[in-house]
C-alpha positions as a printed Julia matrix, in Angstrom:
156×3 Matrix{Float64}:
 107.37  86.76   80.78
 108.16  90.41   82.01
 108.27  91.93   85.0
 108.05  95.63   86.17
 110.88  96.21   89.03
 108.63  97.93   91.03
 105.84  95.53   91.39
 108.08  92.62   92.16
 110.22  94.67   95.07
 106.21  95.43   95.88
 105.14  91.62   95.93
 109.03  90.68   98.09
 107.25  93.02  100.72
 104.1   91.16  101.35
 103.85  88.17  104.01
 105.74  85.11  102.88
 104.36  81.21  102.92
 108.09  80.74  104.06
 111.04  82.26  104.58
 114.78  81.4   106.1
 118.17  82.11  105.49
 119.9   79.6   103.43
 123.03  78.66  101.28
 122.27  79.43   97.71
 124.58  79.2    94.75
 123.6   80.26   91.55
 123.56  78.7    87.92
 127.07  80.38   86.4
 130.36  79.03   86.33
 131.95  80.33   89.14
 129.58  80.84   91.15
 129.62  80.02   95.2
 127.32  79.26   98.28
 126.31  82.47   99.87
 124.16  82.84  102.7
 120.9   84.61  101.67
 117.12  85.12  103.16
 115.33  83.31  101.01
 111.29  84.32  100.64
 108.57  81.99   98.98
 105.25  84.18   98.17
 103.07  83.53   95.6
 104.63  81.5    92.93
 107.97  83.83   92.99
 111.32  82.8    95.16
 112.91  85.97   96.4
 116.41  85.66   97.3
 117.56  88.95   99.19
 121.58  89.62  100.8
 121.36  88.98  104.6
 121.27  92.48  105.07
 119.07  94.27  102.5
 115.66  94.68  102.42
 115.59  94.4    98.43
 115.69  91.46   96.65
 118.55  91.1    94.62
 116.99  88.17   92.7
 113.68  86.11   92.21
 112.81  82.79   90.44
 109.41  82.41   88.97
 108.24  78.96   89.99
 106.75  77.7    86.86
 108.13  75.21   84.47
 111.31  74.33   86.56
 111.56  70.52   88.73
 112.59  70.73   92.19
 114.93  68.06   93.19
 116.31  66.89   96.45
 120.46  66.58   95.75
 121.02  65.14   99.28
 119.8   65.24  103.26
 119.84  68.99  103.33
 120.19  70.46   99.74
 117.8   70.99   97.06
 118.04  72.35   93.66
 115.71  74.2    91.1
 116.31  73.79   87.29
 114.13  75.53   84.61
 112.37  72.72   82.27
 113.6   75.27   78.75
 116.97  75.83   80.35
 118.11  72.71   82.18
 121.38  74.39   82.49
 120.42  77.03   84.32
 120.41  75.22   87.69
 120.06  77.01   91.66
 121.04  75.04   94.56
 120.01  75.74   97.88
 121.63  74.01  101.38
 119.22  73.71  104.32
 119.9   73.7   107.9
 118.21  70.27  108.45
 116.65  67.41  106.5
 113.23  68.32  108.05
 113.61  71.94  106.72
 114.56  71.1   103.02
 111.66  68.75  102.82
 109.34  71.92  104.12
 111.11  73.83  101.26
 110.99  71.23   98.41
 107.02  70.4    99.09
 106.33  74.77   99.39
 107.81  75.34   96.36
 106.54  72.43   94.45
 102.72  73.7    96.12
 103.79  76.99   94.99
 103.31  76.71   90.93
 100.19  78.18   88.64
 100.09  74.42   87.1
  99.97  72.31   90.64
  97.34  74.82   91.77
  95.49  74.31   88.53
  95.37  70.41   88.48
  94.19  70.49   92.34
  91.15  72.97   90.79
  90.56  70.58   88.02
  90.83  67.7    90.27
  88.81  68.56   93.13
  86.11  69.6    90.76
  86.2   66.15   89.17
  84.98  65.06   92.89
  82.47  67.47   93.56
  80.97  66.91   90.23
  81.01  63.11   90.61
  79.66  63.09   94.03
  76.78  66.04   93.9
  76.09  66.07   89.77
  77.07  69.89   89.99
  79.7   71.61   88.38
  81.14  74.1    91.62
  82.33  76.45   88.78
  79.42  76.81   87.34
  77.72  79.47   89.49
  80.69  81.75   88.83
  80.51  81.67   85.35
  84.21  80.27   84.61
  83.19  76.72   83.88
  83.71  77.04   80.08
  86.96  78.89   80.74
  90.08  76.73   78.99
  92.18  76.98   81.9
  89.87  74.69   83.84
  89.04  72.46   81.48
  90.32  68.79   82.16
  92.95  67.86   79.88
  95.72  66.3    82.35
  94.72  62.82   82.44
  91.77  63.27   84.45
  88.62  61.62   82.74
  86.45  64.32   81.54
  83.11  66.14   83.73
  80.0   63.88   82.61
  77.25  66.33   81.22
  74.57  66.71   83.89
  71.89  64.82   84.72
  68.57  65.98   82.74
């Protein structure tokens, strides 16, 4: 996937579903802790020096598995490039839970199976399809293919 520069400095500006400074060391050899702000917004983690207001990095949350490495560390590794690993230290347990259940909120594909699920419901429990009336319902991105049972037709 591509990116323009300017857009994504653009989208680091706008209000953040979280934000803190924390340890990060990235996936190279060599590589150390640093302190950094770290920015969730959208489905993109900015990760900015402490005292710039440009990132100097993002992560597009898609395809990767957040894991919890101990009380107050996490880590992000890309599902196509398992090597390519980012771990992050917290300043508490209770913060790097808040991180590790934002971030895992924060993909395309959780937000998609929470549409596809809680459309399931509303069709089950009113016969309706709540996509319907925008048109979309046909769209293949909502259709139910992620081991949810598929919509019954509706009632004649």
């Amino acid at each position: 996937m591509r990116f323009n520069e300017k857009e994504l400095v653009f989208l680091s500006r706008q209000p953040s579903e979280k934000a803190a400074e924390l340890g990060m060391k990235g996936p190279k050899k060599g590589d150390v802790m640093k302190r950094r702000l770290v920015k969730l917004i959208v489905n993109f983690l900015f990760y900015f020096r402490t005292d710039e207001e440009e990132p100097i990095g993002a992560l597009l949350l898609e395809q990767c598995r957040v894991e919890k490495e101990d009380d107050m560390a996490f880590s992000i590794a890309f599902l196509d490039e398992a090597e390519r690993k980012y771990l992050f230290e917290c300043d508490s347990r209770e913060q790097c839970l808040e991180w590790i259940d934002a971030i895992v909120k924060a993909s395309y594909e959780f937000m998609r199976k929470n549409l596809i699920f809680y459309r399931s419901e509303i069709h089950r429990l009113t016969g309706k399809d709540p996509l319907e009336q925008y048109g979309i319902s046909d769209e293949t991105r909502f259709q139910v293919n992620s081991g949810f049972p598929p919509l019954p037709p509706p009632p004649t």
